[in-house]
Amino acid sequence: MRVLYVEDMAADADLAQRALRRSAPDIEIEVARTVEEATRRLFGPESPPFDLVLTDLNLPDGSGLGVLAAVRTRGLPLAVVVLTGSSDEKVVFSALQAGADDYVAKRGDYLSVLPLTLRAALERYRAAAGRRTRGVRVLYAETNERAASQTQGELAREAPYVHLDVVSTADEVLARLPAAGRASEFDVLLLDYRLPGTSGTELIKEIREVRRLDLPIILVTDDSDEEIARQALRLGAANYVVKSPGYLRRLPWVIENTWLRACSVRNEKALASERGRLAGIIGSALDAILTFDAEDRIVLFNSAAEPMFGLTSQEAIGQSIERFLPGSWVSPIVETASSADGEGPGPANRKILETIAVRATGEKFPIEASISEINVDGARLRSVIVRDISERRQAEQALRRSEGRFRDLAANIKEVMWISSPDRTRLEYVSPSFVELFGRPLEYANRSYDERMESVHPDDRVKMAESIAKSARGESYDLEYRILRPDGTVRWVRSRAFPVLDELGNVHHVVGVADDITDRKVAADELRRSEERFRQAQKMEAIGQLSAGVAHDFNNILTVIQMNLSLLQTGVALSARQRTAADEIGKAGDRAANLTRQLLMFSRRQTMQPRDLDLSEVIAHMSRMLNRILGEDVHMQLHFASKPMRVHADAGMMEQILLNLVVNSRDAMPGGGRLVIETSEVDFDEVLAAKSAQARPGAFVCLAVSDTGGGIPDDVLPHIFEPFFTTKDVGKGTGLGLATVYGIVQQHQGWINVYSESGQGTTFRVYLPRVQKAFAPTPAPDVVGPARGGKETILVVEDEPALRMVVKMSLAHFGYRILEAATGRAALELWKDHKDEIRL
């Protein structure tokens, strides 16, 4: 507030300035010594705006009333307060009638109430200005038309802001007033004492007791009967006016003064109500509220503060605030807040601070406090709202410990833990294991939903999107899907998500765990293949046992047929037709013998003559014959190990394995291609052996036959070793070739693996136990053992197994001792070893 103080006494002016600086620093005061100086300061072109003029009545060059008249005449928006050294009511009344807002008498300790007087005068002036702007409505009950007309004329001239409605009877007054509890359109009632059929006092009683209206009422009387005035005041009149000479000039002031007092009463009631409401709020507040004055003495200590600090309100009031709140932080905060929030009365607040308070017992405890300052009627008060945060601190510490354990757990487990928004557009947390599993930095997890979805395998994105939609609806899911790492590898991930609901049942966020299950998937696939291979081996074993029984019985029958056929052909002269029939029987017998031999090989019942041999050498000896079988369109390549591949095996059976595999490869390459035959040594440990149902740890020789044919279809591959299963046309295969190979390998304690891709060719790998001792080739033993009383040893050289079997069986029947060779090289070796015995 800016005040111009017109005072010629320098001592009085200085005292006023010092008093206001001390008790009301928000009031800025400037001094003018004369009327002329005051006028220049108020109306000059460079004059700063003032809110109020405080003027002494006696000045060297005039009167303070002249300053007042100048302000009101020129319409300056200023409140005016006059200072007088006397208590003459006429002087005061003249000043108020001239438009002063208030007055102060220079006696006693008037400077202590000066700030309150100035603030109240400014408030009233501004309220009156507001009323003048909108007008004051007055209902005037007057029977005398001449008096009513004079009153209207006077108010129109002296107080045009007063709008006067005139009625002549009490009934008309009551008709214009509202029912009880309703708002009235009038601000003031002006009632003449003498009304037709009643009196003004009776009407006042009706308005107050029956209608219960709180309108300010002014009673107008024809004489100065004090009893009438007292009666009117007792019934609820706010003021009265006597129709004495000049009363109309006083009437505007009486109306406005009455209205001001009514407004003041209403304001006080509202303020009392507000104070009561505030007291209720303060009393019911859960936080402690401590208010203290300029001397740091507590003036308010609410009920919530009592248990917090451990003493009653009566005990706390009057004590220093520093007893409970250390002054090291209270005072600086107030000063900082005051300087930051500007001028004038009103709260000066600072942000919430966490610090330490002290209970009555001396115990310290953590608090959250906010402090404010306010000027109330010139008095500076400070309030601190205190909240005990001991439990919150403990909860925060527990939460930090819990979060620490959670982060330690998340950082040290392989699974990826994550928290996201329900729609998965925002990932709120992801554990460090994300980097190892997804092969991407943690920042990648904060990218957009579409970018993150790019790491999911294209074939799995639809089911991933469906699972995310389920979690957004409040459903959990357990999903296995594939991801694409930046290095191009594909990993299998199992993701489990669980929605977390709020108190309304809505999905607040989703938590989940993602685990790398690639190794488990691979192991499961391998286990499934191993189980399939094991079932296949069991099936083949059962078929082999059946085949062995059939082949044994069939071989006995076939031997009789072939023996009798040989006797028939050698002992009896046959006609040409009979000989032709006998030849056909012989050919059928040969085919049947070959079939029997293959069945016996498959069932591992064929008699073996094993010896130590070099598998690479066996292949080399057969290479010329294999080239003739393959033809010109197939290019054969031989890759042998750098050292002998020693196995203990039947040489003929090894040749049979190689022959059957080569023939199958040739048939798979009708348009030509490349055939590769390799030998190598392989050591199987426990881990490597576990990947195959038939493999076992140890040292083995591997025979690999690879072609560039069309490959074996996936639906055919599981059946290729089954007897009589063939994909060749009728008459072009018996379906025993690979079954025979399987039987021979099993009989030699080995196993066979097949790898094939459609359009990429096929590779057969035969694994046989490797001979660890020094290599010393063993000569081929007799095929059928010593002759039964025979005297001749015969060497049978025949590369066709079936024909060689027929010859052996025939000669054995007659008691010859037989040596068998399938190749010329083998025959020469047998000749060298048995040349003294061989007769034919």
XYZ file of N, CA, C and O in Angstrom, residues 419-518:
400
model
N 9.236 -55.984 -17.012
C 7.976 -55.368 -16.618
C 7.584 -54.403 -17.725
O 8.408 -53.604 -18.169
N 6.344 -54.463 -18.159
C 5.933 -53.609 -19.274
C 4.536 -53.069 -19.033
O 3.811 -53.505 -18.141
N 4.162 -52.090 -19.867
C 2.793 -51.586 -19.881
C 1.873 -52.685 -20.430
O 2.338 -53.617 -21.089
N 0.558 -52.601 -20.160
C -0.343 -53.678 -20.598
C -0.284 -53.960 -22.091
O -0.328 -55.120 -22.497
N -0.188 -52.909 -22.915
C -0.175 -53.124 -24.368
C 1.217 -53.378 -24.910
O 1.412 -53.495 -26.114
N 2.211 -53.451 -24.037
C 3.600 -53.760 -24.368
C 4.261 -52.676 -25.216
O 5.304 -52.900 -25.827
N 3.662 -51.470 -25.252
C 4.289 -50.387 -26.015
C 5.450 -49.771 -25.259
O 6.302 -49.122 -25.856
N 5.464 -49.950 -23.920
C 6.530 -49.355 -23.113
C 7.083 -50.404 -22.158
O 6.356 -50.996 -21.376
N 8.379 -50.667 -22.259
C 9.034 -51.630 -21.378
C 9.610 -50.853 -20.208
O 10.522 -50.048 -20.366
N 9.066 -51.084 -19.007
C 9.469 -50.311 -17.835
C 10.757 -50.830 -17.212
O 11.500 -50.072 -16.602
N 11.011 -52.131 -17.324
C 12.239 -52.697 -16.751
C 12.589 -53.974 -17.505
O 11.708 -54.738 -17.915
N 13.883 -54.204 -17.688
C 14.364 -55.467 -18.251
C 15.702 -55.775 -17.602
O 16.527 -54.884 -17.392
N 15.915 -57.019 -17.219
C 17.134 -57.401 -16.509
C 18.315 -57.494 -17.473
O 18.143 -57.642 -18.690
N 19.550 -57.445 -16.940
C 20.744 -57.458 -17.808
C 20.875 -58.715 -18.657
O 21.590 -58.699 -19.662
N 20.223 -59.830 -18.270
C 20.329 -61.060 -19.052
C 19.765 -60.887 -20.457
O 19.999 -61.744 -21.326
N 19.029 -59.813 -20.676
C 18.480 -59.529 -22.012
C 19.593 -59.483 -23.060
O 19.427 -59.970 -24.181
N 20.728 -58.904 -22.680
C 21.828 -58.734 -23.632
C 22.325 -60.086 -24.113
O 22.534 -60.305 -25.315
N 22.514 -61.038 -23.186
C 23.051 -62.349 -23.544
C 22.057 -63.150 -24.365
O 22.429 -63.813 -25.328
N 20.774 -63.089 -23.995
C 19.780 -63.894 -24.705
C 19.481 -63.348 -26.090
O 19.508 -64.079 -27.078
N 19.222 -62.034 -26.180
C 18.797 -61.457 -27.452
C 19.965 -60.949 -28.292
O 19.774 -60.601 -29.454
N 21.154 -60.866 -27.686
C 22.308 -60.398 -28.453
C 22.219 -58.939 -28.830
O 22.840 -58.520 -29.809
N 21.464 -58.175 -28.076
C 21.261 -56.755 -28.369
C 21.473 -55.943 -27.094
O 21.304 -56.467 -25.987
N 21.833 -54.651 -27.212
C 22.033 -53.823 -26.009
C 20.712 -53.582 -25.285
O 19.628 -53.707 -25.861
N 20.818 -53.210 -23.996
C 19.618 -52.950 -23.205
C 18.766 -51.834 -23.799
O 17.549 -51.820 -23.647
N 19.427 -50.874 -24.484
C 18.666 -49.760 -25.064
C 17.644 -50.248 -26.082
O 16.619 -49.607 -26.314
N 17.916 -51.407 -26.677
C 16.985 -51.943 -27.674
C 15.624 -52.238 -27.063
O 14.588 -52.117 -27.724
N 15.613 -52.599 -25.768
C 14.360 -52.931 -25.099
C 13.439 -51.721 -24.982
O 12.229 -51.871 -24.809
N 13.990 -50.496 -25.064
C 13.192 -49.284 -24.930
C 12.725 -48.744 -26.272
O 12.134 -47.673 -26.332
N 13.012 -49.474 -27.336
C 12.556 -49.017 -28.650
C 11.063 -49.278 -28.818
O 10.412 -49.855 -27.951
N 10.532 -48.887 -29.961
C 9.099 -49.012 -30.196
C 8.696 -50.481 -30.292
O 9.523 -51.371 -30.507
N 7.399 -50.696 -30.140
C 6.861 -52.057 -30.198
C 7.199 -52.721 -31.537
O 7.604 -53.891 -31.574
N 7.043 -51.992 -32.625
C 7.313 -52.570 -33.953
C 8.781 -52.941 -34.107
O 9.108 -53.982 -34.701
N 9.683 -52.089 -33.594
C 11.107 -52.395 -33.701
C 11.448 -53.647 -32.897
O 12.212 -54.500 -33.351
N 10.901 -53.757 -31.700
C 11.185 -54.942 -30.881
C 10.617 -56.198 -31.523
O 11.206 -57.276 -31.420
N 9.485 -56.071 -32.199
C 8.873 -57.230 -32.833
C 9.732 -57.766 -33.981
O 9.614 -58.938 -34.357
N 10.633 -56.930 -34.529
C 11.504 -57.388 -35.600
C 12.455 -58.480 -35.138
O 12.964 -59.248 -35.955
N 12.746 -58.568 -33.847
C 13.640 -59.609 -33.347
C 12.948 -60.959 -33.255
O 13.602 -61.977 -33.031
N 11.605 -60.989 -33.391
C 10.857 -62.246 -33.341
C 10.864 -62.877 -34.729
O 10.743 -62.192 -35.752
N 11.008 -64.185 -34.781
C 10.992 -64.905 -36.054
C 9.681 -64.613 -36.786
O 8.605 -64.612 -36.165
N 9.720 -64.334 -38.091
C 8.493 -63.980 -38.828
C 7.365 -64.987 -38.659
O 6.190 -64.608 -38.608
N 7.708 -66.276 -38.565
C 6.665 -67.297 -38.441
C 5.998 -67.284 -37.073
O 4.940 -67.910 -36.887
N 6.593 -66.604 -36.093
C 6.062 -66.614 -34.723
C 5.461 -65.271 -34.310
O 4.998 -65.131 -33.181
N 5.477 -64.272 -35.196
C 5.011 -62.941 -34.804
C 3.506 -62.897 -34.556
O 3.042 -62.171 -33.676
N 2.736 -63.678 -35.298
C 1.290 -63.665 -35.115
C 0.928 -64.202 -33.738
O 0.146 -63.586 -32.994
N 1.501 -65.342 -33.354
C 1.154 -65.892 -32.044
C 1.720 -65.029 -30.912
O 1.148 -64.988 -29.821
N 2.830 -64.324 -31.167
C 3.338 -63.391 -30.158
C 2.345 -62.240 -29.970
O 2.032 -61.843 -28.836
N 1.831 -61.672 -31.055
C 0.853 -60.583 -30.968
C -0.417 -61.050 -30.268
O -1.008 -60.318 -29.467
N -0.855 -62.277 -30.532
C -2.043 -62.811 -29.864
C -1.812 -62.954 -28.365
O -2.697 -62.668 -27.553
N -0.613 -63.383 -27.970
C -0.307 -63.529 -26.549
C -0.278 -62.173 -25.856
O -0.745 -62.026 -24.723
N 0.270 -61.150 -26.514
C 0.306 -59.805 -25.940
C -1.115 -59.283 -25.747
O -1.426 -58.658 -24.729
N -1.985 -59.551 -26.700
C -3.379 -59.130 -26.568
C -4.043 -59.833 -25.380
O -4.845 -59.235 -24.664
N -3.702 -61.085 -25.134
C -4.245 -61.806 -23.982
C -3.817 -61.141 -22.676
O -4.628 -60.951 -21.771
N -2.543 -60.790 -22.566
C -2.064 -60.166 -21.322
C -2.711 -58.810 -21.107
O -2.969 -58.407 -19.973
N -2.987 -58.065 -22.186
C -3.659 -56.773 -22.049
C -5.086 -56.941 -21.537
O -5.635 -56.047 -20.901
N -5.676 -58.122 -21.795
C -7.035 -58.400 -21.297
C -7.021 -58.964 -19.886
O -8.072 -59.286 -19.340
N -5.838 -59.118 -19.299
C -5.752 -59.637 -17.934
C -5.525 -61.125 -17.869
O -5.720 -61.738 -16.819
N -5.102 -61.755 -18.970
C -4.843 -63.193 -18.988
C -3.339 -63.434 -19.036
O -2.593 -62.689 -19.659
N -2.899 -64.503 -18.391
C -1.492 -64.884 -18.455
C -1.262 -65.761 -19.684
O -2.215 -66.279 -20.284
N -0.010 -65.930 -20.052
C 0.307 -66.825 -21.175
C 1.669 -67.464 -20.955
O 2.503 -66.994 -20.189
N 1.851 -68.597 -21.643
C 3.110 -69.343 -21.617
C 3.404 -69.696 -23.070
O 2.732 -70.534 -23.670
N 4.396 -69.032 -23.637
C 4.615 -69.095 -25.087
C 6.047 -69.495 -25.397
O 6.982 -69.023 -24.753
N 6.206 -70.377 -26.381
C 7.521 -70.709 -26.920
C 7.606 -70.150 -28.339
O 6.728 -70.407 -29.170
N 8.637 -69.370 -28.587
C 8.796 -68.760 -29.902
C 10.283 -68.613 -30.219
O 11.143 -68.824 -29.354
N 10.562 -68.235 -31.448
C 11.951 -68.087 -31.896
C 12.302 -66.614 -32.063
O 11.439 -65.808 -32.403
N 13.569 -66.310 -31.805
C 14.064 -64.956 -32.023
C 15.222 -64.999 -33.012
O 15.897 -66.028 -33.172
N 15.434 -63.864 -33.652
C 16.543 -63.712 -34.598
C 17.571 -62.793 -33.973
O 17.302 -61.625 -33.713
N 18.767 -63.317 -33.708
C 19.831 -62.501 -33.142
C 20.550 -61.744 -34.263
O 20.503 -62.149 -35.428
N 21.208 -60.642 -33.929
C 21.897 -59.870 -34.976
C 22.960 -60.670 -35.729
O 23.253 -60.368 -36.883
N 23.536 -61.701 -35.088
C 24.561 -62.506 -35.769
C 23.962 -63.552 -36.694
O 24.683 -64.364 -37.283
N 22.619 -63.567 -36.808
C 21.967 -64.485 -37.724
C 21.509 -65.783 -37.094
O 20.808 -66.571 -37.751
N 21.886 -66.048 -35.850
C 21.472 -67.290 -35.202
C 20.020 -67.200 -34.753
O 19.493 -66.122 -34.500
N 19.403 -68.352 -34.673
C 18.020 -68.462 -34.221
C 18.023 -69.155 -32.865
O 18.650 -70.194 -32.690
N 17.340 -68.551 -31.895
C 17.257 -69.130 -30.559
C 15.790 -69.328 -30.192
O 14.922 -68.549 -30.580
N 15.546 -70.392 -29.454
C 14.203 -70.653 -28.937
C 14.057 -70.001 -27.570
O 14.950 -70.109 -26.727
N 12.920 -69.324 -27.336
C 12.660 -68.614 -26.086
C 11.306 -69.052 -25.538
O 10.329 -69.170 -26.291
N 11.294 -69.300 -24.222
C 10.020 -69.525 -23.556
C 9.701 -68.284 -22.735
O 10.475 -67.891 -21.869
N 8.569 -67.673 -23.017
C 8.173 -66.438 -22.342
C 6.881 -66.691 -21.575
O 5.903 -67.179 -22.136
N 6.915 -66.346 -20.269
C 5.724 -66.464 -19.426
C 5.384 -65.075 -18.894
O 6.256 -64.393 -18.347
N 4.135 -64.663 -19.049
C 3.703 -63.318 -18.648
C 2.507 -63.418 -17.724
O 1.635 -64.282 -17.899
N 2.486 -62.500 -16.735
C 1.421 -62.499 -15.737
C 0.950 -61.057 -15.536
O 1.747 -60.199 -15.154
N -0.319 -60.760 -15.798
C -0.822 -59.389 -15.593
C -0.968 -59.072 -14.111
O -1.333 -59.931 -13.308
N -0.676 -57.820 -13.749
C -0.854 -57.316 -12.381
C -2.007 -56.317 -12.417
O -1.963 -55.336 -13.164
N -3.036 -56.563 -11.602
C -4.244 -55.746 -11.632
C -4.222 -54.708 -10.520
O -3.625 -54.922 -9.454
N -4.876 -53.567 -10.770
C -5.024 -52.555 -9.730
C -6.271 -52.851 -8.911
O -6.938 -53.881 -9.099
N -6.597 -51.938 -7.969
C -7.721 -52.195 -7.074
C -9.060 -52.213 -7.803
O -10.045 -52.729 -7.283
N -9.112 -51.659 -9.031
C -10.349 -51.659 -9.806
C -10.443 -52.857 -10.734
O -11.429 -53.000 -11.458
N -9.419 -53.701 -10.730
C -9.436 -54.870 -11.591
C -8.882 -54.629 -12.973
O -8.940 -55.520 -13.830
N -8.343 -53.442 -13.234
C -7.743 -53.151 -14.525
C -6.280 -53.570 -14.527
O -5.617 -53.605 -13.484
N -5.773 -53.890 -15.716
C -4.377 -54.307 -15.835
C -3.480 -53.088 -15.644
O -3.512 -52.145 -16.440
N -2.703 -53.097 -14.566
C -1.797 -51.980 -14.272
C -0.495 -52.126 -15.040
O -0.010 -51.185 -15.653
N 0.093 -53.315 -15.001
C 1.259 -53.620 -15.803
C 1.389 -55.132 -15.925
O 0.632 -55.883 -15.309
N 2.333 -55.571 -16.729
C 2.550 -56.995 -16.983
C 3.981 -57.337 -16.599
O 4.910 -56.611 -16.974
N 4.167 -58.419 -15.845
C 5.508 -58.896 -15.501
C 5.725 -60.234 -16.204
O 4.768 -60.985 -16.434
N 6.967 -60.521 -16.509
C 7.231 -61.756 -17.228
C 8.663 -62.227 -17.084
O 9.544 -61.509 -16.614
N 8.876 -63.472 -17.512
C 10.194 -64.105 -17.495
C 10.399 -64.751 -18.858
O 9.505 -65.422 -19.387
N 11.571 -64.539 -19.430
C 11.927 -65.146 -20.719
C 13.179 -65.991 -20.523
O 14.138 -65.547 -19.883
N 13.168 -67.207 -21.048
C 14.263 -68.153 -20.833
C 14.697 -68.731 -22.170
O 13.860 -69.024 -23.041
N 16.013 -68.909 -22.330
C 16.573 -69.528 -23.530
C 16.416 -71.040 -23.406
O 17.018 -71.675 -22.535
N 15.592 -71.647 -24.269
C 15.342 -73.091 -24.207
C 15.878 -73.783 -25.461
O 15.439 -74.888 -25.783
N 16.831 -73.126 -26.138
C 17.362 -73.706 -27.373
C 17.988 -75.062 -27.115
O 17.705 -76.047 -27.833
